[in-house]
């Protein structure tokens, strides 16, 4: 967390992001993916604008930002960016240009603290779990909610999805990525997942059914995503203009709160970097201080 960065521009944000571990071969994909969005800054094609304000020639972008395009009434549940693809995001950075006067906080939890919140039996089980993901369009369409197919996923205060029927059986070809639930980052064990994009779980070589997969992942996630005020390890970051927050998606989960709670205007610049699944982020040239120790608390 770098507060007070009011003089930093999009170019500075991109320059800082590129100092973190990444694979240069994926940069063109990142730019192409970002540039396909209507809120990309034309002058900085790796930077996405997010919020609820009208922009006029803002680094080449003129548009009305609509939060309903980015989140739903109850916010987005706990997730880690791009986990439904083989090239999962490693770095996400948000630079706050304009902060709301009320609401709009982002929730964070370290994968290290989420793992440590499990009891011994849960840790042993989690270590055997591989999470198989599908694209969010497929997952939400399969659940039969037309609005969710456009606006992603609802969440409860504890970060789990709102009560819904389990998805029907998804075809095997709709598995878009598989990632271990528990990973090693440095000397620590971390747990990260995106329940909304669950296709199924593989446990000890056996693929579980939809309901069993959903229930098991929910039980393993709940201890680690309870908020601090409720005695858990997760915390809320309240934004101030100039805040620049970077996090490691391989070791941290986050969640948004409802745009309906926003009071006043909000404008964020977002940069994201991805790496192939076999990329060794531990040897990727991370700057000093990057990692769990630096991001264990904002």
PDB file of C-alpha atoms in Angstrom:
ATOM      1  CA  UNK A   1       0.000   0.000   0.000  1.00  0.00           C
ATOM      2  CA  UNK A   2       1.519   3.296  -1.158  1.00  0.00           C
ATOM      3  CA  UNK A   3      -0.628   6.184   0.172  1.00  0.00           C
ATOM      4  CA  UNK A   4      -0.534   9.770  -1.044  1.00  0.00           C
ATOM      5  CA  UNK A   5       0.424   9.030  -4.668  1.00  0.00           C
ATOM      6  CA  UNK A   6      -1.567  11.975  -6.018  1.00  0.00           C
ATOM      7  CA  UNK A   7       1.155  13.079  -8.436  1.00  0.00           C
ATOM      8  CA  UNK A   8       1.677   9.646  -9.982  1.00  0.00           C
ATOM      9  CA  UNK A   9       0.133   9.103 -13.399  1.00  0.00           C
ATOM     10  CA  UNK A  10      -0.898   5.987 -15.359  1.00  0.00           C
ATOM     11  CA  UNK A  11       2.593   5.684 -16.814  1.00  0.00           C
ATOM     12  CA  UNK A  12       4.075   5.545 -13.317  1.00  0.00           C
ATOM     13  CA  UNK A  13       1.574   2.865 -12.329  1.00  0.00           C
ATOM     14  CA  UNK A  14       2.502   0.750 -15.348  1.00  0.00           C
ATOM     15  CA  UNK A  15       6.221   1.281 -14.730  1.00  0.00           C
ATOM     16  CA  UNK A  16       5.861   0.112 -11.127  1.00  0.00           C
ATOM     17  CA  UNK A  17       3.774  -2.906 -12.171  1.00  0.00           C
ATOM     18  CA  UNK A  18       6.443  -4.048 -14.624  1.00  0.00           C
ATOM     19  CA  UNK A  19       8.978  -4.208 -11.789  1.00  0.00           C
ATOM     20  CA  UNK A  20       7.009  -7.101 -10.309  1.00  0.00           C
ATOM     21  CA  UNK A  21       7.448 -10.693 -11.530  1.00  0.00           C
ATOM     22  CA  UNK A  22       5.746 -11.245 -14.859  1.00  0.00           C
ATOM     23  CA  UNK A  23       6.243 -12.966 -18.178  1.00  0.00           C
ATOM     24  CA  UNK A  24       6.980 -10.564 -21.020  1.00  0.00           C
ATOM     25  CA  UNK A  25       5.343 -12.975 -23.480  1.00  0.00           C
ATOM     26  CA  UNK A  26       1.944 -12.338 -21.870  1.00  0.00           C
ATOM     27  CA  UNK A  27       2.129  -8.537 -22.044  1.00  0.00           C
ATOM     28  CA  UNK A  28       0.684  -8.385 -25.559  1.00  0.00           C
ATOM     29  CA  UNK A  29      -2.233 -10.527 -24.360  1.00  0.00           C
ATOM     30  CA  UNK A  30      -2.775  -8.211 -21.396  1.00  0.00           C
ATOM     31  CA  UNK A  31      -2.811  -5.151 -23.650  1.00  0.00           C
ATOM     32  CA  UNK A  32      -5.111  -6.837 -26.166  1.00  0.00           C
ATOM     33  CA  UNK A  33      -7.487  -7.961 -23.395  1.00  0.00           C
ATOM     34  CA  UNK A  34      -7.527  -4.528 -21.765  1.00  0.00           C
ATOM     35  CA  UNK A  35      -7.867  -2.688 -25.055  1.00  0.00           C
ATOM     36  CA  UNK A  36     -10.989  -4.693 -25.902  1.00  0.00           C
ATOM     37  CA  UNK A  37     -12.788  -3.031 -22.982  1.00  0.00           C
ATOM     38  CA  UNK A  38     -14.650   0.227 -23.407  1.00  0.00           C
ATOM     39  CA  UNK A  39     -13.011   1.777 -20.332  1.00  0.00           C
ATOM     40  CA  UNK A  40      -9.374   1.308 -21.356  1.00  0.00           C
ATOM     41  CA  UNK A  41      -7.292   4.500 -21.377  1.00  0.00           C
ATOM     42  CA  UNK A  42      -6.290   4.917 -25.050  1.00  0.00           C
ATOM     43  CA  UNK A  43      -3.046   6.650 -24.085  1.00  0.00           C
ATOM     44  CA  UNK A  44      -2.169   3.810 -21.674  1.00  0.00           C
ATOM     45  CA  UNK A  45      -3.629   0.574 -23.075  1.00  0.00           C
ATOM     46  CA  UNK A  46      -2.688  -1.486 -20.000  1.00  0.00           C
ATOM     47  CA  UNK A  47      -4.786   0.741 -17.717  1.00  0.00           C
ATOM     48  CA  UNK A  48      -8.529   0.270 -17.137  1.00  0.00           C
ATOM     49  CA  UNK A  49     -10.743   2.986 -15.639  1.00  0.00           C
ATOM     50  CA  UNK A  50     -13.328   1.836 -13.089  1.00  0.00           C
ATOM     51  CA  UNK A  51     -15.904   3.794 -11.107  1.00  0.00           C
ATOM     52  CA  UNK A  52     -19.108   5.803 -11.477  1.00  0.00           C
ATOM     53  CA  UNK A  53     -18.065   9.162 -12.938  1.00  0.00           C
ATOM     54  CA  UNK A  54     -18.251  10.806 -16.359  1.00  0.00           C
ATOM     55  CA  UNK A  55     -14.883  11.183 -18.079  1.00  0.00           C
ATOM     56  CA  UNK A  56     -14.042  13.771 -20.725  1.00  0.00           C
ATOM     57  CA  UNK A  57     -10.782  13.181 -22.603  1.00  0.00           C
ATOM     58  CA  UNK A  58      -9.313  11.442 -19.565  1.00  0.00           C
ATOM     59  CA  UNK A  59      -6.035  10.209 -21.062  1.00  0.00           C
ATOM     60  CA  UNK A  60      -7.961   9.903 -24.312  1.00  0.00           C
ATOM     61  CA  UNK A  61     -11.079   8.318 -22.790  1.00  0.00           C
ATOM     62  CA  UNK A  62     -14.518   9.933 -22.925  1.00  0.00           C
ATOM     63  CA  UNK A  63     -17.251   7.809 -21.371  1.00  0.00           C
ATOM     64  CA  UNK A  64     -19.646   7.401 -18.475  1.00  0.00           C
ATOM     65  CA  UNK A  65     -18.385   4.779 -16.057  1.00  0.00           C
ATOM     66  CA  UNK A  66     -21.136   2.584 -14.674  1.00  0.00           C
ATOM     67  CA  UNK A  67     -20.434   0.441 -11.613  1.00  0.00           C
ATOM     68  CA  UNK A  68     -23.212  -1.976 -12.580  1.00  0.00           C
ATOM     69  CA  UNK A  69     -20.956  -3.071 -15.435  1.00  0.00           C
ATOM     70  CA  UNK A  70     -18.289  -4.113 -12.946  1.00  0.00           C
ATOM     71  CA  UNK A  71     -20.199  -5.395  -9.907  1.00  0.00           C
ATOM     72  CA  UNK A  72     -23.656  -6.206  -8.668  1.00  0.00           C
ATOM     73  CA  UNK A  73     -25.878  -5.004  -5.851  1.00  0.00           C
ATOM     74  CA  UNK A  74     -24.114  -7.085  -3.249  1.00  0.00           C
ATOM     75  CA  UNK A  75     -20.597  -6.800  -4.646  1.00  0.00           C
ATOM     76  CA  UNK A  76     -18.308  -9.542  -5.937  1.00  0.00           C
ATOM     77  CA  UNK A  77     -17.558 -12.520  -3.743  1.00  0.00           C
ATOM     78  CA  UNK A  78     -14.063 -13.524  -2.695  1.00  0.00           C
ATOM     79  CA  UNK A  79     -11.870 -14.164  -5.696  1.00  0.00           C
ATOM     80  CA  UNK A  80      -8.426 -13.936  -7.187  1.00  0.00           C
ATOM     81  CA  UNK A  81      -8.088 -12.380 -10.631  1.00  0.00           C
ATOM     82  CA  UNK A  82      -8.079 -14.491 -13.802  1.00  0.00           C
ATOM     83  CA  UNK A  83      -7.917 -17.787 -11.933  1.00  0.00           C
ATOM     84  CA  UNK A  84     -10.262 -19.288 -14.540  1.00  0.00           C
ATOM     85  CA  UNK A  85      -7.480 -19.105 -17.129  1.00  0.00           C
ATOM     86  CA  UNK A  86      -4.136 -20.936 -17.404  1.00  0.00           C
ATOM     87  CA  UNK A  87      -2.417 -17.506 -17.306  1.00  0.00           C
ATOM     88  CA  UNK A  88      -3.589 -16.390 -13.887  1.00  0.00           C
ATOM     89  CA  UNK A  89      -3.034 -12.771 -12.882  1.00  0.00           C
ATOM     90  CA  UNK A  90      -0.047 -12.415 -10.592  1.00  0.00           C
ATOM     91  CA  UNK A  91      -0.229  -8.667  -9.949  1.00  0.00           C
ATOM     92  CA  UNK A  92      -3.226  -6.371  -9.672  1.00  0.00           C
ATOM     93  CA  UNK A  93      -2.747  -2.704  -8.814  1.00  0.00           C
ATOM     94  CA  UNK A  94      -5.434  -0.102  -8.151  1.00  0.00           C
ATOM     95  CA  UNK A  95      -4.649   3.611  -8.072  1.00  0.00           C
ATOM     96  CA  UNK A  96      -7.420   5.695  -6.524  1.00  0.00           C
ATOM     97  CA  UNK A  97      -8.002   8.913  -8.489  1.00  0.00           C
ATOM     98  CA  UNK A  98     -11.217   9.885  -6.687  1.00  0.00           C
ATOM     99  CA  UNK A  99     -12.622   8.232  -3.557  1.00  0.00           C
ATOM    100  CA  UNK A 100     -16.199   8.013  -2.394  1.00  0.00           C
ATOM    101  CA  UNK A 101     -17.103   9.787   0.846  1.00  0.00           C
ATOM    102  CA  UNK A 102     -18.925   6.661   1.989  1.00  0.00           C
ATOM    103  CA  UNK A 103     -18.814   2.970   1.101  1.00  0.00           C
ATOM    104  CA  UNK A 104     -16.643   1.471  -1.623  1.00  0.00           C
ATOM    105  CA  UNK A 105     -14.156  -0.351   0.580  1.00  0.00           C
ATOM    106  CA  UNK A 106     -12.306  -3.393  -0.768  1.00  0.00           C
ATOM    107  CA  UNK A 107     -11.958  -6.509   1.372  1.00  0.00           C
ATOM    108  CA  UNK A 108      -8.669  -8.409   1.499  1.00  0.00           C
ATOM    109  CA  UNK A 109      -7.421 -11.616   3.056  1.00  0.00           C
ATOM    110  CA  UNK A 110      -3.943 -13.101   2.859  1.00  0.00           C
ATOM    111  CA  UNK A 111      -3.875 -16.678   1.573  1.00  0.00           C
ATOM    112  CA  UNK A 112      -1.429 -17.404   4.375  1.00  0.00           C
ATOM    113  CA  UNK A 113      -3.906 -16.263   7.030  1.00  0.00           C
ATOM    114  CA  UNK A 114      -6.778 -18.065   5.280  1.00  0.00           C
ATOM    115  CA  UNK A 115      -4.778 -21.310   5.390  1.00  0.00           C
ATOM    116  CA  UNK A 116      -3.811 -20.813   9.025  1.00  0.00           C
ATOM    117  CA  UNK A 117      -7.493 -20.341   9.920  1.00  0.00           C
ATOM    118  CA  UNK A 118      -8.098 -24.024   9.060  1.00  0.00           C
ATOM    119  CA  UNK A 119      -7.794 -26.761  11.644  1.00  0.00           C
ATOM    120  CA  UNK A 120      -5.299 -29.596  11.085  1.00  0.00           C
ATOM    121  CA  UNK A 121      -7.814 -31.927   9.433  1.00  0.00           C
ATOM    122  CA  UNK A 122      -8.972 -29.153   7.090  1.00  0.00           C
ATOM    123  CA  UNK A 123      -5.383 -28.326   6.151  1.00  0.00           C
ATOM    124  CA  UNK A 124      -4.691 -31.950   5.285  1.00  0.00           C
ATOM    125  CA  UNK A 125      -7.813 -32.080   3.128  1.00  0.00           C
ATOM    126  CA  UNK A 126      -7.148 -28.719   1.437  1.00  0.00           C
ATOM    127  CA  UNK A 127      -3.646 -29.860   0.472  1.00  0.00           C
ATOM    128  CA  UNK A 128      -5.200 -32.658  -1.622  1.00  0.00           C
ATOM    129  CA  UNK A 129      -7.665 -30.402  -3.461  1.00  0.00           C
ATOM    130  CA  UNK A 130      -7.287 -29.173  -7.019  1.00  0.00           C
ATOM    131  CA  UNK A 131      -9.925 -26.630  -8.038  1.00  0.00           C
ATOM    132  CA  UNK A 132     -11.191 -26.959 -11.597  1.00  0.00           C
ATOM    133  CA  UNK A 133     -12.563 -23.689 -12.975  1.00  0.00           C
ATOM    134  CA  UNK A 134     -14.856 -22.618 -15.758  1.00  0.00           C
ATOM    135  CA  UNK A 135     -15.410 -19.177 -17.259  1.00  0.00           C
ATOM    136  CA  UNK A 136     -17.750 -16.939 -15.237  1.00  0.00           C
ATOM    137  CA  UNK A 137     -20.103 -16.573 -18.204  1.00  0.00           C
ATOM    138  CA  UNK A 138     -20.567 -20.352 -18.263  1.00  0.00           C
ATOM    139  CA  UNK A 139     -20.815 -20.740 -14.483  1.00  0.00           C
ATOM    140  CA  UNK A 140     -23.459 -18.069 -14.050  1.00  0.00           C
ATOM    141  CA  UNK A 141     -25.452 -19.053 -17.128  1.00  0.00           C
ATOM    142  CA  UNK A 142     -25.509 -22.641 -15.890  1.00  0.00           C
ATOM    143  CA  UNK A 143     -27.001 -21.439 -12.599  1.00  0.00           C
ATOM    144  CA  UNK A 144     -29.905 -20.003 -14.569  1.00  0.00           C
ATOM    145  CA  UNK A 145     -29.592 -16.369 -13.541  1.00  0.00           C
ATOM    146  CA  UNK A 146     -29.609 -14.151 -16.627  1.00  0.00           C
ATOM    147  CA  UNK A 147     -28.451 -11.050 -14.742  1.00  0.00           C
ATOM    148  CA  UNK A 148     -25.549 -12.848 -13.125  1.00  0.00           C
ATOM    149  CA  UNK A 149     -24.329 -13.953 -16.536  1.00  0.00           C
ATOM    150  CA  UNK A 150     -23.652 -10.282 -17.263  1.00  0.00           C
ATOM    151  CA  UNK A 151     -22.759  -8.966 -13.827  1.00  0.00           C
ATOM    152  CA  UNK A 152     -20.854 -11.825 -12.220  1.00  0.00           C
ATOM    153  CA  UNK A 153     -21.564 -13.136  -8.744  1.00  0.00           C
ATOM    154  CA  UNK A 154     -23.402 -12.200  -5.565  1.00  0.00           C
ATOM    155  CA  UNK A 155     -21.804 -12.567  -2.168  1.00  0.00           C
ATOM    156  CA  UNK A 156     -22.773 -12.742   1.480  1.00  0.00           C
ATOM    157  CA  UNK A 157     -21.002 -10.708   4.188  1.00  0.00           C
ATOM    158  CA  UNK A 158     -18.674 -13.643   4.857  1.00  0.00           C
ATOM    159  CA  UNK A 159     -17.642 -13.731   1.200  1.00  0.00           C
ATOM    160  CA  UNK A 160     -19.462 -16.871   0.178  1.00  0.00           C
ATOM    161  CA  UNK A 161     -22.085 -16.805  -2.553  1.00  0.00           C
ATOM    162  CA  UNK A 162     -25.703 -16.122  -1.753  1.00  0.00           C
ATOM    163  CA  UNK A 163     -27.982 -19.120  -1.392  1.00  0.00           C
ATOM    164  CA  UNK A 164     -28.465 -20.618  -4.829  1.00  0.00           C
ATOM    165  CA  UNK A 165     -29.024 -24.013  -6.290  1.00  0.00           C
ATOM    166  CA  UNK A 166     -25.857 -25.863  -7.156  1.00  0.00           C
ATOM    167  CA  UNK A 167     -24.997 -25.650 -10.849  1.00  0.00           C
ATOM    168  CA  UNK A 168     -25.992 -28.508 -13.068  1.00  0.00           C
ATOM    169  CA  UNK A 169     -23.351 -30.873 -14.350  1.00  0.00           C
ATOM    170  CA  UNK A 170     -20.979 -28.902 -16.535  1.00  0.00           C
ATOM    171  CA  UNK A 171     -19.392 -30.655 -19.521  1.00  0.00           C
ATOM    172  CA  UNK A 172     -15.781 -31.688 -19.064  1.00  0.00           C
ATOM    173  CA  UNK A 173     -14.691 -29.507 -21.995  1.00  0.00           C
ATOM    174  CA  UNK A 174     -15.806 -26.425 -20.047  1.00  0.00           C
ATOM    175  CA  UNK A 175     -12.918 -26.809 -17.594  1.00  0.00           C
ATOM    176  CA  UNK A 176     -10.735 -23.831 -18.503  1.00  0.00           C
ATOM    177  CA  UNK A 177      -8.071 -24.083 -15.784  1.00  0.00           C
ATOM    178  CA  UNK A 178      -7.005 -26.186 -12.812  1.00  0.00           C
ATOM    179  CA  UNK A 179      -5.125 -24.774  -9.851  1.00  0.00           C
ATOM    180  CA  UNK A 180      -4.209 -26.286  -6.466  1.00  0.00           C
ATOM    181  CA  UNK A 181      -6.249 -24.874  -3.610  1.00  0.00           C
ATOM    182  CA  UNK A 182      -3.110 -24.677  -1.454  1.00  0.00           C
ATOM    183  CA  UNK A 183       0.181 -23.442  -2.881  1.00  0.00           C
ATOM    184  CA  UNK A 184       3.663 -22.728  -1.566  1.00  0.00           C
ATOM    185  CA  UNK A 185       4.801 -19.091  -1.665  1.00  0.00           C
ATOM    186  CA  UNK A 186       8.285 -18.708  -0.306  1.00  0.00           C
ATOM    187  CA  UNK A 187       8.266 -20.470   3.057  1.00  0.00           C
ATOM    188  CA  UNK A 188       4.512 -20.197   3.523  1.00  0.00           C
ATOM    189  CA  UNK A 189       1.476 -22.234   2.549  1.00  0.00           C
ATOM    190  CA  UNK A 190      -1.306 -20.143   1.022  1.00  0.00           C
ATOM    191  CA  UNK A 191      -4.907 -20.871   0.046  1.00  0.00           C
ATOM    192  CA  UNK A 192      -6.638 -18.914  -2.732  1.00  0.00           C
ATOM    193  CA  UNK A 193      -9.755 -19.689  -4.774  1.00  0.00           C
ATOM    194  CA  UNK A 194     -12.745 -18.198  -6.589  1.00  0.00           C
ATOM    195  CA  UNK A 195     -15.830 -20.218  -5.581  1.00  0.00           C
ATOM    196  CA  UNK A 196     -18.086 -18.515  -8.146  1.00  0.00           C
ATOM    197  CA  UNK A 197     -16.124 -20.048 -11.015  1.00  0.00           C
ATOM    198  CA  UNK A 198     -16.059 -23.563  -9.622  1.00  0.00           C
ATOM    199  CA  UNK A 199     -16.524 -26.345 -12.133  1.00  0.00           C
ATOM    200  CA  UNK A 200     -15.601 -29.191  -9.779  1.00  0.00           C
ATOM    201  CA  UNK A 201     -12.966 -30.326  -7.290  1.00  0.00           C
ATOM    202  CA  UNK A 202     -10.420 -33.047  -7.762  1.00  0.00           C
ATOM    203  CA  UNK A 203      -9.463 -34.698  -4.467  1.00  0.00           C
ATOM    204  CA  UNK A 204      -6.830 -37.386  -4.448  1.00  0.00           C
ATOM    205  CA  UNK A 205      -7.360 -38.108  -8.124  1.00  0.00           C
ATOM    206  CA  UNK A 206     -11.164 -38.307  -7.880  1.00  0.00           C
ATOM    207  CA  UNK A 207     -13.387 -35.641  -9.435  1.00  0.00           C
ATOM    208  CA  UNK A 208     -16.313 -34.774  -7.160  1.00  0.00           C
ATOM    209  CA  UNK A 209     -19.831 -33.888  -8.250  1.00  0.00           C
ATOM    210  CA  UNK A 210     -21.108 -30.304  -8.371  1.00  0.00           C
ATOM    211  CA  UNK A 211     -22.921 -30.230  -5.018  1.00  0.00           C
ATOM    212  CA  UNK A 212     -20.181 -32.070  -3.152  1.00  0.00           C
ATOM    213  CA  UNK A 213     -17.538 -29.809  -4.701  1.00  0.00           C
ATOM    214  CA  UNK A 214     -19.451 -26.649  -3.804  1.00  0.00           C
ATOM    215  CA  UNK A 215     -20.071 -27.739  -0.225  1.00  0.00           C
ATOM    216  CA  UNK A 216     -16.478 -28.831   0.377  1.00  0.00           C
ATOM    217  CA  UNK A 217     -14.976 -25.631  -1.044  1.00  0.00           C
ATOM    218  CA  UNK A 218     -17.412 -23.512   0.958  1.00  0.00           C
ATOM    219  CA  UNK A 219     -16.469 -25.247   4.209  1.00  0.00           C
ATOM    220  CA  UNK A 220     -12.756 -24.826   3.510  1.00  0.00           C
ATOM    221  CA  UNK A 221     -13.144 -21.160   2.552  1.00  0.00           C
ATOM    222  CA  UNK A 222     -15.382 -19.915   5.376  1.00  0.00           C
ATOM    223  CA  UNK A 223     -12.855 -19.879   8.258  1.00  0.00           C
ATOM    224  CA  UNK A 224     -10.409 -17.783   6.248  1.00  0.00           C
ATOM    225  CA  UNK A 225     -12.712 -15.092   4.855  1.00  0.00           C
ATOM    226  CA  UNK A 226     -14.438 -13.977   8.038  1.00  0.00           C
ATOM    227  CA  UNK A 227     -13.823 -10.253   8.652  1.00  0.00           C
ATOM    228  CA  UNK A 228     -11.665  -8.926  11.488  1.00  0.00           C
ATOM    229  CA  UNK A 229     -14.625  -7.312  13.217  1.00  0.00           C
ATOM    230  CA  UNK A 230     -16.184 -10.779  13.355  1.00  0.00           C
ATOM    231  CA  UNK A 231     -12.999 -12.349  14.728  1.00  0.00           C
ATOM    232  CA  UNK A 232     -11.595 -13.467  11.383  1.00  0.00           C
ATOM    233  CA  UNK A 233      -8.441 -12.731   9.356  1.00  0.00           C
ATOM    234  CA  UNK A 234      -9.939 -10.587   6.557  1.00  0.00           C
ATOM    235  CA  UNK A 235      -9.937  -6.787   6.646  1.00  0.00           C
ATOM    236  CA  UNK A 236     -11.417  -3.792   4.828  1.00  0.00           C
ATOM    237  CA  UNK A 237      -9.442  -1.093   3.022  1.00  0.00           C
ATOM    238  CA  UNK A 238     -11.148   2.293   2.892  1.00  0.00           C
ATOM    239  CA  UNK A 239      -9.871   4.229  -0.109  1.00  0.00           C
ATOM    240  CA  UNK A 240      -8.423   7.732  -0.124  1.00  0.00           C
ATOM    241  CA  UNK A 241      -7.453   9.644  -3.281  1.00  0.00           C
ATOM    242  CA  UNK A 242      -3.829   8.872  -4.075  1.00  0.00           C
ATOM    243  CA  UNK A 243      -3.869   5.333  -2.619  1.00  0.00           C
ATOM    244  CA  UNK A 244      -1.942   2.867  -4.770  1.00  0.00           C
ATOM    245  CA  UNK A 245      -2.507  -0.715  -3.679  1.00  0.00           C
ATOM    246  CA  UNK A 246      -0.782  -3.706  -5.297  1.00  0.00           C
ATOM    247  CA  UNK A 247      -1.362  -7.340  -4.466  1.00  0.00           C
ATOM    248  CA  UNK A 248      -0.192 -10.795  -5.437  1.00  0.00           C
ATOM    249  CA  UNK A 249      -3.127 -12.841  -6.760  1.00  0.00           C
ATOM    250  CA  UNK A 250      -1.213 -16.066  -6.148  1.00  0.00           C
ATOM    251  CA  UNK A 251      -1.193 -15.318  -2.428  1.00  0.00           C
ATOM    252  CA  UNK A 252      -4.147 -13.058  -1.704  1.00  0.00           C
ATOM    253  CA  UNK A 253      -7.924 -12.932  -2.214  1.00  0.00           C
ATOM    254  CA  UNK A 254     -10.102  -9.838  -2.407  1.00  0.00           C
ATOM    255  CA  UNK A 255     -13.753  -8.917  -2.605  1.00  0.00           C
ATOM    256  CA  UNK A 256     -15.706  -5.797  -3.496  1.00  0.00           C
ATOM    257  CA  UNK A 257     -18.590  -4.210  -1.632  1.00  0.00           C
ATOM    258  CA  UNK A 258     -21.853  -2.999  -3.106  1.00  0.00           C
ATOM    259  CA  UNK A 259     -21.814   0.051  -5.431  1.00  0.00           C
ATOM    260  CA  UNK A 260     -25.251   0.844  -4.027  1.00  0.00           C
ATOM    261  CA  UNK A 261     -23.477   1.823  -0.812  1.00  0.00           C
ATOM    262  CA  UNK A 262     -21.226   4.356  -2.570  1.00  0.00           C
ATOM    263  CA  UNK A 263     -21.689   8.003  -1.599  1.00  0.00           C
ATOM    264  CA  UNK A 264     -20.090  10.357  -4.125  1.00  0.00           C
ATOM    265  CA  UNK A 265     -17.933   9.764  -7.161  1.00  0.00           C
ATOM    266  CA  UNK A 266     -15.255   7.120  -7.547  1.00  0.00           C
ATOM    267  CA  UNK A 267     -12.505   6.660 -10.135  1.00  0.00           C
ATOM    268  CA  UNK A 268      -9.866   3.937 -10.132  1.00  0.00           C
ATOM    269  CA  UNK A 269      -7.056   3.039 -12.521  1.00  0.00           C
ATOM    270  CA  UNK A 270      -6.393  -0.715 -12.699  1.00  0.00           C
ATOM    271  CA  UNK A 271      -3.345  -2.549 -14.052  1.00  0.00           C
ATOM    272  CA  UNK A 272      -3.076  -6.316 -14.108  1.00  0.00           C
ATOM    273  CA  UNK A 273      -0.245  -8.684 -15.087  1.00  0.00           C
ATOM    274  CA  UNK A 274      -0.603 -12.405 -15.748  1.00  0.00           C
ATOM    275  CA  UNK A 275       1.834 -15.293 -15.959  1.00  0.00           C
ATOM    276  CA  UNK A 276       1.626 -18.775 -17.491  1.00  0.00           C
ATOM    277  CA  UNK A 277       0.738 -21.554 -15.062  1.00  0.00           C
ATOM    278  CA  UNK A 278       4.282 -22.985 -15.128  1.00  0.00           C
ATOM    279  CA  UNK A 279       5.940 -19.580 -14.528  1.00  0.00           C
ATOM    280  CA  UNK A 280       8.095 -19.591 -11.393  1.00  0.00           C
ATOM    281  CA  UNK A 281       7.029 -16.395  -9.631  1.00  0.00           C
ATOM    282  CA  UNK A 282       9.571 -17.087  -6.886  1.00  0.00           C
ATOM    283  CA  UNK A 283      12.366 -16.608  -9.443  1.00  0.00           C
ATOM    284  CA  UNK A 284      10.655 -13.863 -11.438  1.00  0.00           C
ATOM    285  CA  UNK A 285      12.615 -10.880 -10.207  1.00  0.00           C
ATOM    286  CA  UNK A 286      10.292  -9.658  -7.460  1.00  0.00           C
ATOM    287  CA  UNK A 287      11.446  -6.399  -5.876  1.00  0.00           C
ATOM    288  CA  UNK A 288      12.460  -6.441  -2.238  1.00  0.00           C
ATOM    289  CA  UNK A 289       9.422  -6.494   0.014  1.00  0.00           C
ATOM    290  CA  UNK A 290       7.097  -8.104  -2.528  1.00  0.00           C
ATOM    291  CA  UNK A 291       5.226 -11.089  -1.191  1.00  0.00           C
ATOM    292  CA  UNK A 292       3.283 -12.228   1.797  1.00  0.00           C
ATOM    293  CA  UNK A 293       5.266 -10.274   4.364  1.00  0.00           C
ATOM    294  CA  UNK A 294       4.720  -7.001   2.516  1.00  0.00           C
ATOM    295  CA  UNK A 295       1.070  -7.712   1.797  1.00  0.00           C
ATOM    296  CA  UNK A 296       0.010  -9.465   4.975  1.00  0.00           C
ATOM    297  CA  UNK A 297      -1.599  -6.219   6.077  1.00  0.00           C
ATOM    298  CA  UNK A 298      -2.408  -3.044   4.162  1.00  0.00           C
TER     299      UNK A 298
END
